[in-house]
């Protein structure tokens, strides 16, 4: 196997996804992440349940999906990393900066995503040992607070980096594809088990009501903006990752249907996560919440209160660890692909040096709760700064430029040829509609996301 990889590289062929199932597993692995667990379900419950889900689906259809298709198409057409992709399609023009913004933001996201992933890994371990098996809110909070203000999280961040780096060093088909093909079905099984547990608790209906009961009065401008931003973040757009993954997809893959499958499965995972969380939260009389306090304070209490809770606590955190890991794999691949192709570095060297850089810069995010608690950039701790600069600035900016490039500057003919596999697929009609949405709807929608993220409204 080793020899085969070496040989293909020697002959100048790029590594890529070997099977269609691998394409879906890897791409869905990138989309499914912490967002499905701590963002989507809570935001849905707070903003009108099923009514919000409908708005979210519309945002997916008119913004998220077109941008996802665009990134996959650009990647596969150019067959190169996110920076060179634009250099190839638009030689001697500054469009490559779009890809550069993406790769840079993938790197910056890694700096704080690995902090949270480290917390999750440690909670898998703590669930095993029973250290987080407590039923009172104060104990659960003080366990979390003393954990993140200590030094242990730094070690867990390194564990995360080593795990992710090991997969990336093994290559695209032998590493990313093989691992996500195994982990994604496992994640699904754990999710089903957690759902069965939560939905068979007494009073489960109340949680389902929180998640799903439509409340149209909550559909305000803010809710729509939230749905827009969420559709973008959920599909890992504007970070060079989907361009990079697209470049590994074979000529016979149907990119439009891949994007559709990924977007719909990702939404299903979010809903199933919500169904595992809220029925349990309500069954034991806790308050629904979002973000770190939902995951690291409420969830341990909730699971500690239920029959077989100790086992399910381990299962649940393993599920979250898998989601975070497959997302990080795609994040790391974007800069590694850039460094190997643009700088001519070996995969090993590119991975190790990126990890070293993330370890150094990412330590400032991890220590935002410890040594660097008082250190602020733009009024934010380093942890919040990385989150803000990527989610609110780079991600929409890179996505917007990518959409403008494909909609207004690239040739429509080439785009259509790539999206229909040279006319072999009978999806010309859909591609035509998609092109118009991309050209007119997407730029306006992303500009609104951008201005909203920068607090213009
Ligand atoms: N989609 C991921 C989630 O839901 C988060 C994310 C945003 C991401 N951008 C990304 C993951 C880029 C990988 C690559 O948690």
Coordinates of N, CA, C and O and ligand atoms in Angstrom, one line a residue, residues 30-36 109 113 233-237 239 241 327 330-331 395, ligand 1:
X30 N -16.9 16.7 7.2 CA -16.5 18.1 7.4 C -17.7 19.0 7.9 O -17.5 19.8 8.8
X31 N -18.9 18.7 7.3 CA -20.0 19.6 7.7 C -20.5 19.3 9.1 O -20.8 20.2 9.9
X32 N -20.5 18.0 9.5 CA -21.0 17.6 10.8 C -19.9 17.9 11.8 O -18.8 17.5 11.7
X33 N -20.2 18.8 12.8 CA -19.2 19.2 13.8 C -19.9 19.6 15.0 O -21.1 19.3 15.3
X34 N -19.2 20.4 15.8 CA -19.8 20.9 17.0 C -21.0 21.7 16.8 O -21.9 21.8 17.6
X35 N -21.1 22.3 15.6 CA -22.3 23.1 15.2 C -23.6 22.3 15.3 O -24.6 22.9 15.7
X36 N -23.5 21.1 15.0 CA -24.8 20.3 15.0 C -25.2 20.0 16.4 O -26.4 19.8 16.6
X109 N -9.2 28.8 12.4 CA -10.3 28.1 13.0 C -9.7 26.9 13.8 O -10.1 26.6 15.0
X113 N -10.8 25.6 17.4 CA -11.6 24.4 17.4 C -10.9 23.3 18.1 O -11.6 22.4 18.7
X233 N -22.1 28.4 8.0 CA -21.2 27.8 9.0 C -21.3 26.2 9.0 O -20.4 25.5 9.0
X234 N -22.6 25.8 8.9 CA -22.8 24.3 9.0 C -22.2 23.6 7.8 O -21.6 22.5 8.0
X235 N -22.2 24.2 6.7 CA -21.6 23.5 5.5 C -20.1 23.7 5.3 O -19.6 23.4 4.3
X236 N -19.5 24.3 6.3 CA -18.0 24.5 6.3 C -17.6 25.3 5.0 O -16.6 25.0 4.4
X237 N -18.4 26.4 4.7 CA -18.1 27.1 3.5 C -17.1 28.3 3.8 O -17.0 28.7 4.9
X239 N -13.8 28.4 3.6 CA -12.6 28.1 4.3 C -11.6 27.3 3.4 O -10.7 26.6 4.0
X241 N -11.9 24.5 2.5 CA -12.0 23.0 2.8 C -12.8 22.3 1.7 O -12.4 21.3 1.2
X327 N -14.5 17.0 11.3 CA -14.5 18.4 10.9 C -13.0 18.9 10.9 O -12.6 19.5 10.0
X330 N -10.8 17.9 7.9 CA -11.0 18.7 6.7 C -10.4 20.1 6.9 O -9.8 20.6 5.9
X331 N -10.4 20.6 8.1 CA -9.7 21.9 8.3 C -8.2 21.8 8.1 O -7.6 22.7 7.6
X395 N -14.8 34.0 6.7 CA -15.7 33.0 6.1 C -16.7 33.6 5.1 O -16.7 33.2 4.0
Ligands
LIG1 N1 -19.3 22.7 9.9 C1 -18.7 22.7 11.1 C2 -19.6 22.5 12.3 O1 -20.8 22.4 12.1 C3 -17.9 23.9 11.5 C4 -17.1 24.4 10.4 C5 -17.2 25.7 9.9 C6 -16.0 23.8 9.8 N2 -16.3 25.8 9.0 C7 -15.6 24.7 8.8 C8 -15.5 22.6 9.8 C9 -14.6 24.4 7.9 C10 -14.5 22.2 9.0 C11 -14.1 23.1 8.0 O2 -19.2 22.4 13.4

